[in-house]
XYZ file of C-alpha atoms in Angstrom:
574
model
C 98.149 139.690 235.999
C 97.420 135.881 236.224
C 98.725 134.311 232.866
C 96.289 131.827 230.939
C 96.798 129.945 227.685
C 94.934 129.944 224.845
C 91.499 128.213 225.716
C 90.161 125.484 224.615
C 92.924 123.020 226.772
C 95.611 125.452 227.686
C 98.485 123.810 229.506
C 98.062 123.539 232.930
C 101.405 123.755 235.673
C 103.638 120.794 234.766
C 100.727 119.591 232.229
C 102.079 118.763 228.566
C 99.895 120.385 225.899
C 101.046 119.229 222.358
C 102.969 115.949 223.229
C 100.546 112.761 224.767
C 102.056 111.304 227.625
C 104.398 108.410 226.876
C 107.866 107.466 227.520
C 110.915 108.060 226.252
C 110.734 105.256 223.096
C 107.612 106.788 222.272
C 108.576 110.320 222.810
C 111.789 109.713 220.391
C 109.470 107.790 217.771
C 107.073 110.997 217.544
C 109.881 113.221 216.792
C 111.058 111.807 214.413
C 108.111 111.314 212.555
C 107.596 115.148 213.120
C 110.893 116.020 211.751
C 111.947 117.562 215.141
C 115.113 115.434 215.896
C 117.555 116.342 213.613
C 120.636 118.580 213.700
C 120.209 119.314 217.329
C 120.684 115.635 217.727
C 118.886 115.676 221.025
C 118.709 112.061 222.787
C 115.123 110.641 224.207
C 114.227 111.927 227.542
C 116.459 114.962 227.479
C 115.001 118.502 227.223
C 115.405 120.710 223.890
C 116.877 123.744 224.191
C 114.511 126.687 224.657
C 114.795 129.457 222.955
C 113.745 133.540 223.407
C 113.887 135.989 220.515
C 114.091 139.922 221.676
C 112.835 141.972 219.085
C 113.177 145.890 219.293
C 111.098 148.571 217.279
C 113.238 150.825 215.103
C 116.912 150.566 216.818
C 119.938 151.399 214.761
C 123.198 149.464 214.782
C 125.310 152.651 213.022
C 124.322 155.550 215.177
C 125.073 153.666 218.477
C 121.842 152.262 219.294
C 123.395 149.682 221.578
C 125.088 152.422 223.825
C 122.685 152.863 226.426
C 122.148 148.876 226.388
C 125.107 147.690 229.193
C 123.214 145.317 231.128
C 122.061 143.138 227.497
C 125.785 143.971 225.655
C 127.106 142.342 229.145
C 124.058 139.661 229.618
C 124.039 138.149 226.100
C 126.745 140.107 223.540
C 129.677 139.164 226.230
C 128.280 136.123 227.277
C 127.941 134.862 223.615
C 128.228 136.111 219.983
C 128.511 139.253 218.700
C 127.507 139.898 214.787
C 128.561 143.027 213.114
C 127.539 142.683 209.984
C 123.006 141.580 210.728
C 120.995 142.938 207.903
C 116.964 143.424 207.545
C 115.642 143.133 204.231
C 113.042 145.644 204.303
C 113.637 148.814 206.372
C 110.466 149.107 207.678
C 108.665 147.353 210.372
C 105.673 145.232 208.973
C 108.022 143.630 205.835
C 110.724 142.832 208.324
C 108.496 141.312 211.225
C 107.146 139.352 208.492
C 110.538 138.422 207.452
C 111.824 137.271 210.798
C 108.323 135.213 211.401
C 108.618 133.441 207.943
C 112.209 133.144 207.169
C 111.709 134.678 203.784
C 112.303 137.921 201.332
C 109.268 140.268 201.161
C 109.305 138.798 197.047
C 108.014 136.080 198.718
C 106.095 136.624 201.691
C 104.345 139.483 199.975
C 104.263 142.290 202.664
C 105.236 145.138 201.146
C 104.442 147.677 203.413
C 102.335 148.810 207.117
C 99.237 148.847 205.453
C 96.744 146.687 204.973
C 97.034 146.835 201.263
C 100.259 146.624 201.620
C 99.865 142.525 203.115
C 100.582 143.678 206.747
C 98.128 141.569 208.786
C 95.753 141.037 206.438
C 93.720 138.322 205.901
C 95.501 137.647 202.905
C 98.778 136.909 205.140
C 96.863 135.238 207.846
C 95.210 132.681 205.637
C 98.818 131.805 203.311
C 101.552 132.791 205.663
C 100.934 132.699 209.002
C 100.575 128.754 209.103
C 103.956 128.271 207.856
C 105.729 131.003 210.621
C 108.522 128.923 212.229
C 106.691 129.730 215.720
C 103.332 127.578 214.124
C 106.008 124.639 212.940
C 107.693 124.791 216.536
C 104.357 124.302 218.541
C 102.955 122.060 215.747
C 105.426 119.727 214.620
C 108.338 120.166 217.303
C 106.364 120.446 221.125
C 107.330 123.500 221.866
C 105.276 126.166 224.262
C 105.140 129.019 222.285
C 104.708 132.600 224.432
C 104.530 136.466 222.515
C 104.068 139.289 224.025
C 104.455 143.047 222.334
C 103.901 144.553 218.970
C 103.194 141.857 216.132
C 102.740 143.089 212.584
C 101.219 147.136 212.518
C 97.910 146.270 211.169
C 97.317 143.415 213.937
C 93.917 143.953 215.469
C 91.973 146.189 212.341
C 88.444 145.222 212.365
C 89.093 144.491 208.483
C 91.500 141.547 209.101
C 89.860 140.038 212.005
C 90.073 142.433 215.003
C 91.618 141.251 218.184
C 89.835 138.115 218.244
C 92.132 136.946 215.770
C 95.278 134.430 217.314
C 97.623 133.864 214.731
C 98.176 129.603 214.614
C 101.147 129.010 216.331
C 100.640 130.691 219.799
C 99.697 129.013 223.372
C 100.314 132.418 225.044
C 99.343 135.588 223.010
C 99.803 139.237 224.156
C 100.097 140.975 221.635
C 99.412 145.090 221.033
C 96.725 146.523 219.054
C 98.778 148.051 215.580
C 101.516 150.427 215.950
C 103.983 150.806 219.289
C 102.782 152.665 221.980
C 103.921 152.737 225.646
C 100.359 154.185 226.989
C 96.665 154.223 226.133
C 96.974 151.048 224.287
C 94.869 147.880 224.141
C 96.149 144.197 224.309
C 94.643 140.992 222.715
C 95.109 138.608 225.544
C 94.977 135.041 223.732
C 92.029 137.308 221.954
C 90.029 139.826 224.273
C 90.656 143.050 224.288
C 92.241 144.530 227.543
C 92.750 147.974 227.469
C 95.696 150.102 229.651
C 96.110 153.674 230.724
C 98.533 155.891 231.405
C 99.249 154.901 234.995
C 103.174 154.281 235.070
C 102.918 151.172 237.577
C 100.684 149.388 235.836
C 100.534 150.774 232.020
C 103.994 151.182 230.780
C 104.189 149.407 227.856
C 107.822 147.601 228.242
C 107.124 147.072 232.261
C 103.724 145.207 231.503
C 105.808 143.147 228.564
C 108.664 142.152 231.176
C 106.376 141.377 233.859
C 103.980 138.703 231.481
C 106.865 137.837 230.689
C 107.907 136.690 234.279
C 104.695 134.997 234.470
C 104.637 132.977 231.789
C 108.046 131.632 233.113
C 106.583 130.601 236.480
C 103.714 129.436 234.912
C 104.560 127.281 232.021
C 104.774 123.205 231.892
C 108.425 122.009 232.649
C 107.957 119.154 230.653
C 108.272 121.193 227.198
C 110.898 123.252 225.758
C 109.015 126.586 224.986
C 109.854 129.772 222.625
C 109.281 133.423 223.790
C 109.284 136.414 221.221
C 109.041 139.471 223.362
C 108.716 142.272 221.060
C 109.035 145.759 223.188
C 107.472 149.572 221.788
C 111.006 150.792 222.338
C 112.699 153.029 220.853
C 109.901 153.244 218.166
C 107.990 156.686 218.682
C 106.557 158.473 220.327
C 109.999 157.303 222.652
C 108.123 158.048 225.844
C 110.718 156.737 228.708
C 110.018 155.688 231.912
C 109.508 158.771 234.023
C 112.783 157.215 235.971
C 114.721 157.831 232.801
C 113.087 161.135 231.612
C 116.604 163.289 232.830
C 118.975 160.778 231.545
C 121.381 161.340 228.257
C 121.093 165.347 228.780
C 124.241 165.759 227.094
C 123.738 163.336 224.104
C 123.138 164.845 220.731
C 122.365 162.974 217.297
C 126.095 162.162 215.751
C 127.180 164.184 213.641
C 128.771 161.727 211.226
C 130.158 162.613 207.773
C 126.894 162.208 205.897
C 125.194 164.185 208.840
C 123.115 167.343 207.243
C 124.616 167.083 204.018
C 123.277 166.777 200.180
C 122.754 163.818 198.935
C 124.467 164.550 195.601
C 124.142 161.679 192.927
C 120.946 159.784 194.857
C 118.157 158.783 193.720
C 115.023 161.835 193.415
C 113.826 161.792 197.217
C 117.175 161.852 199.100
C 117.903 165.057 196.672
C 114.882 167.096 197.474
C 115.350 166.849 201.362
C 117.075 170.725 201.844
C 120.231 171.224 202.905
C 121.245 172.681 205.367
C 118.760 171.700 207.486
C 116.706 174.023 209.807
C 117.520 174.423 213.301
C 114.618 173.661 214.440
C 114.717 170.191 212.414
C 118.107 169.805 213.998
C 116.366 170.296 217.688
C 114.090 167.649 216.872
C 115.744 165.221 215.489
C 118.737 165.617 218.770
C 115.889 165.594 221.010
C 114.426 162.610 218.951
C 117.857 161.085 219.264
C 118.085 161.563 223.222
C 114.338 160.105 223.800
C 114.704 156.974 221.852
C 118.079 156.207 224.408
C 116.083 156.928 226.845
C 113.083 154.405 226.163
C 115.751 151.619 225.590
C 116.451 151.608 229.101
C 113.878 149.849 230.369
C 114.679 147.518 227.491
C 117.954 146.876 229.265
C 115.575 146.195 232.693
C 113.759 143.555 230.998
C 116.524 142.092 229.797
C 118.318 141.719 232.870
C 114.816 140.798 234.826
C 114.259 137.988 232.180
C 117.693 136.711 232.180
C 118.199 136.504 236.404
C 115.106 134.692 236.179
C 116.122 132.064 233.968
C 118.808 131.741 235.967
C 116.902 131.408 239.349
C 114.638 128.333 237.369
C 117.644 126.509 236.516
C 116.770 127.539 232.443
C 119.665 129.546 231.384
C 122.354 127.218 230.300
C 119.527 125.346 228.096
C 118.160 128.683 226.383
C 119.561 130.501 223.247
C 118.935 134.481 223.634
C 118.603 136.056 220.811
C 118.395 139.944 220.849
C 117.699 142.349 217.499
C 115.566 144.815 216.234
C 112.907 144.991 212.975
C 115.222 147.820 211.147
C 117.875 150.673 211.225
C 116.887 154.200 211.733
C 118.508 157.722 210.716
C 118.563 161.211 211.673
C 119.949 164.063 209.757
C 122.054 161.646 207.674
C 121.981 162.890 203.994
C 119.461 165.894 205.457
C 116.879 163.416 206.684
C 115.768 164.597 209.519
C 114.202 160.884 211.437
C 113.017 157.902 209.960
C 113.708 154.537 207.907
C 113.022 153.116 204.761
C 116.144 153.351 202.742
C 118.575 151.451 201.618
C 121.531 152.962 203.269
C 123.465 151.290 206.604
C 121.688 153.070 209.158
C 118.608 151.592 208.119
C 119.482 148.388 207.311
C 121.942 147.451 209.590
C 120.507 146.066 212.736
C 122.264 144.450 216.095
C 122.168 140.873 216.981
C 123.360 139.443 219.872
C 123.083 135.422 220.677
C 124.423 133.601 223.518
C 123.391 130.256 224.263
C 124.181 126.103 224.744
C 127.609 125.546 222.683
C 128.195 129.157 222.064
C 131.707 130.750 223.328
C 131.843 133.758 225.370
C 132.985 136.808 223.978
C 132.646 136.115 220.256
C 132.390 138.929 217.168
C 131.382 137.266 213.777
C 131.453 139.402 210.833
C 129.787 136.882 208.336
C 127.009 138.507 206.130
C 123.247 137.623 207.635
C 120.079 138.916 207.798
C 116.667 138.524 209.948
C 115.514 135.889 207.403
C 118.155 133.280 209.322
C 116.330 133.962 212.558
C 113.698 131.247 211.952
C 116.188 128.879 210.418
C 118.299 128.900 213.108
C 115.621 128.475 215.839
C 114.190 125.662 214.127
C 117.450 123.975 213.489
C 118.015 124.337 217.616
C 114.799 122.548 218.122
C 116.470 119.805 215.776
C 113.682 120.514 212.339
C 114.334 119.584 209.215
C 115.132 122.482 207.200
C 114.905 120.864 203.914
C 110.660 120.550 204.993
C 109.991 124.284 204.792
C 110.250 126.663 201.911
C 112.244 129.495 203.873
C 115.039 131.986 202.512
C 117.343 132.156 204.966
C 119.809 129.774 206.585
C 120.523 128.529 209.778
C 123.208 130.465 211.784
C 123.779 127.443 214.135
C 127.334 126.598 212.244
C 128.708 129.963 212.655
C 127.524 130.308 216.595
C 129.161 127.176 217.523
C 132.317 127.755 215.895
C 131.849 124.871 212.866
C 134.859 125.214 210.388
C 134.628 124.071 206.450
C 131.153 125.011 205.825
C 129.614 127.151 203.045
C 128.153 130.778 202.955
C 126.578 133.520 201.400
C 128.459 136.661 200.075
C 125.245 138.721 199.483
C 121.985 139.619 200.364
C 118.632 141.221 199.277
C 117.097 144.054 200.175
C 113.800 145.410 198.770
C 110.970 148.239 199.493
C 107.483 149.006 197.490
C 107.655 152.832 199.002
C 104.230 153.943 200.949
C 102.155 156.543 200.245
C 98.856 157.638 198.034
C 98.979 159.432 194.689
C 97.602 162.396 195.858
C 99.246 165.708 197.182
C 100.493 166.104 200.962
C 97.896 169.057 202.059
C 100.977 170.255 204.072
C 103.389 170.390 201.085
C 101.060 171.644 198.216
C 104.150 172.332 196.426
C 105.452 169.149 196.414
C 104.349 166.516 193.490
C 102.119 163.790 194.047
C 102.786 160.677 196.052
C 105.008 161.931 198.969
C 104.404 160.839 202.516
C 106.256 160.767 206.165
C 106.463 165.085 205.716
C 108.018 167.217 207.962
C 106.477 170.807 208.450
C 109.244 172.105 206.636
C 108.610 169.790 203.684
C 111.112 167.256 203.811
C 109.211 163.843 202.828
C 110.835 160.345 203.984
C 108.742 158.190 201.464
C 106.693 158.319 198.311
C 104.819 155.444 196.859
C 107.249 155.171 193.994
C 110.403 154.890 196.517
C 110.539 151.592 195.306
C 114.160 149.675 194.851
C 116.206 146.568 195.407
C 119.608 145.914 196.148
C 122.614 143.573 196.766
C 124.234 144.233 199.757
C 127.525 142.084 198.981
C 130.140 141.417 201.251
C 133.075 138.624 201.172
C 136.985 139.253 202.041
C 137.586 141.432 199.018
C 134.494 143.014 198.392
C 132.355 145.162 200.397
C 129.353 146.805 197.907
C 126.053 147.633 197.745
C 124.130 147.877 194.238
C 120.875 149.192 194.298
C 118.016 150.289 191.423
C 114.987 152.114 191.720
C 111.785 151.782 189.752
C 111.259 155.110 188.809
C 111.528 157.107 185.585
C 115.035 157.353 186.167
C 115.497 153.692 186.991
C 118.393 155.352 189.061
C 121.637 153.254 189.880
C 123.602 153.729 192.963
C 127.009 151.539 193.815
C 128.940 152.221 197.076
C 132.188 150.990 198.235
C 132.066 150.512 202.171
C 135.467 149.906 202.299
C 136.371 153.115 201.088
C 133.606 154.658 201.914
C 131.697 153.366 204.722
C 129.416 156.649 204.837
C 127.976 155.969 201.370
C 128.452 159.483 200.730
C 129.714 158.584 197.132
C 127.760 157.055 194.470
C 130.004 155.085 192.314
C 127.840 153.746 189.481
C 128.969 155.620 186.732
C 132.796 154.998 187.957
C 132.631 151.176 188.473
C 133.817 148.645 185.939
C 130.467 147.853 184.162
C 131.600 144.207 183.727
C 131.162 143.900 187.570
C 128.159 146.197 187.697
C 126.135 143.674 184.840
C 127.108 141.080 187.227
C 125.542 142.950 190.205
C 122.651 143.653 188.098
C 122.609 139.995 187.011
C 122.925 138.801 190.735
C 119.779 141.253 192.034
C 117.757 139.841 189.358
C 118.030 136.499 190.552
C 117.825 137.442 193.858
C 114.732 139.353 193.556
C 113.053 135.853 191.874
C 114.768 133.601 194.109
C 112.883 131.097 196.761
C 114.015 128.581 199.292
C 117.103 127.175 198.371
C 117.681 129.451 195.275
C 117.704 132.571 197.611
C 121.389 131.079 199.722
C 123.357 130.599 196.807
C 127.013 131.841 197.432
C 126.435 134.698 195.007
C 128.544 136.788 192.265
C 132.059 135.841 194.367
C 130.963 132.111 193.725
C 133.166 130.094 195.993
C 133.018 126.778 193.848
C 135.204 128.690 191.512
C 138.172 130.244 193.194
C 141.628 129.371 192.625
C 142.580 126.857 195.514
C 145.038 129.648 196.969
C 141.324 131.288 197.847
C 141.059 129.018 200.779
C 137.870 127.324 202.402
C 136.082 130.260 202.823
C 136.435 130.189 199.054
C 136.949 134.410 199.414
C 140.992 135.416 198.286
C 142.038 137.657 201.076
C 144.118 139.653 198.735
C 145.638 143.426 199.700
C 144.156 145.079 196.558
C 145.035 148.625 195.210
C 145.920 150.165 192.182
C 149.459 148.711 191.578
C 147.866 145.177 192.106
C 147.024 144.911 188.854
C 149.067 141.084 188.550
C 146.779 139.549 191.311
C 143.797 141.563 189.907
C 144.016 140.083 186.310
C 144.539 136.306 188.037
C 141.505 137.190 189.648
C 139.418 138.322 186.220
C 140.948 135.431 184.724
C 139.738 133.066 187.173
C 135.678 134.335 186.716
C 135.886 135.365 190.338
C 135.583 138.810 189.667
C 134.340 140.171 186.592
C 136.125 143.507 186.625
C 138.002 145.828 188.885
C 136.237 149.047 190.607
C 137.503 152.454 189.299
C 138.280 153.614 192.307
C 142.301 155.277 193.427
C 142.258 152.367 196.523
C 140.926 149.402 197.414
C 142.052 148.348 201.351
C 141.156 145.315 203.340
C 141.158 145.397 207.002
């Protein structure tokens, strides 16, 4: 497949597309006037770092989606940083793509779910979002060649918001999938005409065809501009159909059986409790063999990785290119009786990996600070050396915690918010079941409604480690968990906790839910400008609390710093 760029004027071999001509004086001058030569610090004449973002379709971080994954834990995770504590915040693919793409909260950039309704792809988005996507202000403002390839937003390509003519500003190489992930039978918008595949394994498969384009556009692109790739594979979204190579492998793997694995979900909220328990066996076959496909798809993940990676190596790129490597959300199955799926507000859907190695980052690295997929465009912006303050985004730039910076500010929470999907009208499948309910099984377990709507804080700091969450619902149902004590949420501690400390978590979601820009990455309830000075810089106290603490504790309530104590027998740090 012979890559082209976007027509009229694509970039020729060593030709530069967005940048005139002109020497280094001039070159400087027209950076700075873009607002591309700041943080980075990057001196006339010498070559921006590039920068590839790896996005994955539905893997977990809790259930062990990383396991199958050697060749990327060993190609980026070893070779750079770690983080194991990288939140989405919207459990579903079309919010959190849009997330990643615009830097901000779902409050904000208004996709609320996969439908077009629902803001995904529409023309709605297209018109008031996508100009402002930190891959438009890289290739606009900043130079950069800007390459996708894979699933975009699920509604991409509907005849309603533009079919597959429609480019999204921001791209010179576009590849991107018609809707939802396949790895067969699909069609591609190449920089906007259709091109359909079959199901011919050589040719067809889905992650091979991504990884090979991917290739191309490496050998084909100027060298005279730093360039961006987003490479955004099917896998392991369903219908987790692996390379026939990897059809046999994981024989012996089963779903974990964890300690919220095929149990109640007593004291949560009205959809986790109607999902029966135990659950049938042949919901338990599914959801293992579910469980043993979607490994197997993410092997050819790990191919690509390693093919893209050797490459950049081979051109002489590698030591100038951040890596990036995530996925769009979480995913469960059989935890709290559900047999597969996303969309809730517990860690296996939230929680997502994200791996980074690049210029200035140390091998070998774990970081445990709180962040989420809204930092992704931050941070790749603030490599290319943009001005933050000149865009309206969320999230913040992870650049200080990769490279090891000391004496520097950050958040102790984090949003997370879902409008459920589905239709006021009764599943034909489930007559019995009320109004609303969607993502059925056969045996009548539904993973969404349109009223599974809620918002929560997901805070964590030295001391604390909590999630508050509320639904709008006719219960308006509450549900607190402590992940220290109880990192399987399997406890609902709402009507336990001190409700001092639970109107503050209240008070924090509500300002998190109308926050925007700079109001969204305040330090939170556990304010650091506060702390006694024994806190430290991180502005966190790294107390050992329990319930004979109760000296330390009160200092603590005295100081405003925490607003109550949880009712709870213990309390450990690590």
């Amino acid at each position: 497949m012979r890559l082209l760029p976007l027509a009229p004027g694509g970039p020729s071999r060593g030709s530069s597309r967005h940048l005139p001509a002109c020497g280094p004086a001039l070159l400087l001058l027209l950076l700075l006037l873009s607002g591309c030569l700041g943080a980075s610090g990057v001196a006339a004449g010498s070559r921006r770092p590039n920068v590839v973002l790896l996005l994955t379709d539905d893997q977990d971080e809790v259930l062990g989606g990383m396991t199958p994954l050697k060749k990327t834990k060993a190609l980026i995770g070893e070779m750079g940083m770690t983080f194991s504590s990288a939140y989405v915040p919207s459990a579903l693919c079309c919010p959190s793509r849009a997330s990643i793409l615009t830097g901000k909260y779902p409050h904000n950039h208004h996709v609320v779910n996969n439908t077009l309704e629902g803001n995904c792809s529409s023309k709605s988005w297209q018109k008031i979002q996508e100009p402002n996507t930190f891959p438009a202000i890289l290739r606009s403002m900043c130079g950069y060649q800007t390459f996708f390839a894979g699933k975009y937003l699920n509604e991409y390509g509907a005849p309603d918001a533009g079919g597959l003519e429609h480019v999204p500003l921001g791209w010179s190489y576009w590849y991107a999938l018609e809707k939802n992930s396949k790895y067969y039978n699909y069609t591609l918008s190449i920089n906007g005409k259709a091109r359909k595949h079959g199901e011919n394994y050589s040719v067809d498969y889905l992650t091979d065809v991504l990884a090979n384009v991917s290739l191309d556009f490496l050998d084909y692109k100027s060298n005279s501009e730093p360039f961006f790739m987003m490479i955004s594979t099917p896998a392991p979204h369903s219908p987790w159909t692996a390379a026939p190579q990897y059809q046999k492998t994981f024989q012996n793997v089963f779903a974990p059986r964890n300690k919220n694995f095929n149990v109640h979900g007593t004291n949560k909220h009205w959809l986790i409790r109607q999902a029966k328990t135990p659950m049938t066996n042949s919901s338990i076959q599914f959801l293992d063999n579910a469980f043993r496909k979607r490994w197997q798809t993410l092997l050819s993940v790990d191919d690509l990785v390693e093919k893209l990676v050797k490459r950049l190596e081979f051109t002489g790129e590698l030591n100038n290119t951040y890596i990036f490597y995530t996925s769009d959300n979480g995913y469960h199955t059989g935890q709290f009786s559900l047999p597969i799926d996303k969309r809730q507000l517990y860690e296996f859907d939230i929680k997502v990996p994200l791996l980074v190695r690049g210029p200035g980052i140390k091998a070998n690295q774990t970081s445990k600070m709180l962040v989420a997929n809204i930092d992704l465009g931050p941070t790749i912006l603030d490599i290319a050396g943009y001005n933050l303050n000149k865009t309206q985004m969320d999230g913040m730039s992870l650049l200080p915690i990769l490279r090891g910076t000391s004496n520097f500010t950050w958040r102790s929470d984090v949003l997370v918010e879902y409008q459920g999907e589905g239709r006021n009208v009764t599943d034909p499948t489930c007559p019995s079941l009320s109004p609303g309910v969607s993502q059925c099984f056969p045996d009548c377990v539904c993973e969404d409604a349109y009223n599974n709507t809620y918002a929560c804080v997901r805070t964590m700091s030295a001391l604390w480690n909590l999630q508050y969450c509320e639904f709008d619902d006719q219960e308006v149902f509450v549900e607190v968990y402590n992940l220290t004590a109880d990192p399987d949420q399997i406890t609902n501690i709402a009507k336990s906790i001190d409700p001092e400390l639970l109107g503050k978590m209240n008070y924090r979601l509500m300002m998190l839910q109308s926050c925007s820009g700079p109001t969204c990455r305040t330090p939170g309830v556990f304010d650091p400008g506060t702390l006694p000075a024994e806190c430290g810089t991180w502005g966190f106290c790294s107390y050992i609390v329990d319930e004979t603490d109760t000296l330390t504790l009160a200092k603590m309530i005295d100081s405003g710093n925490v607003h109550g104590s949880l009712n709870l027998p213990t309390l450990k740090l690590p």
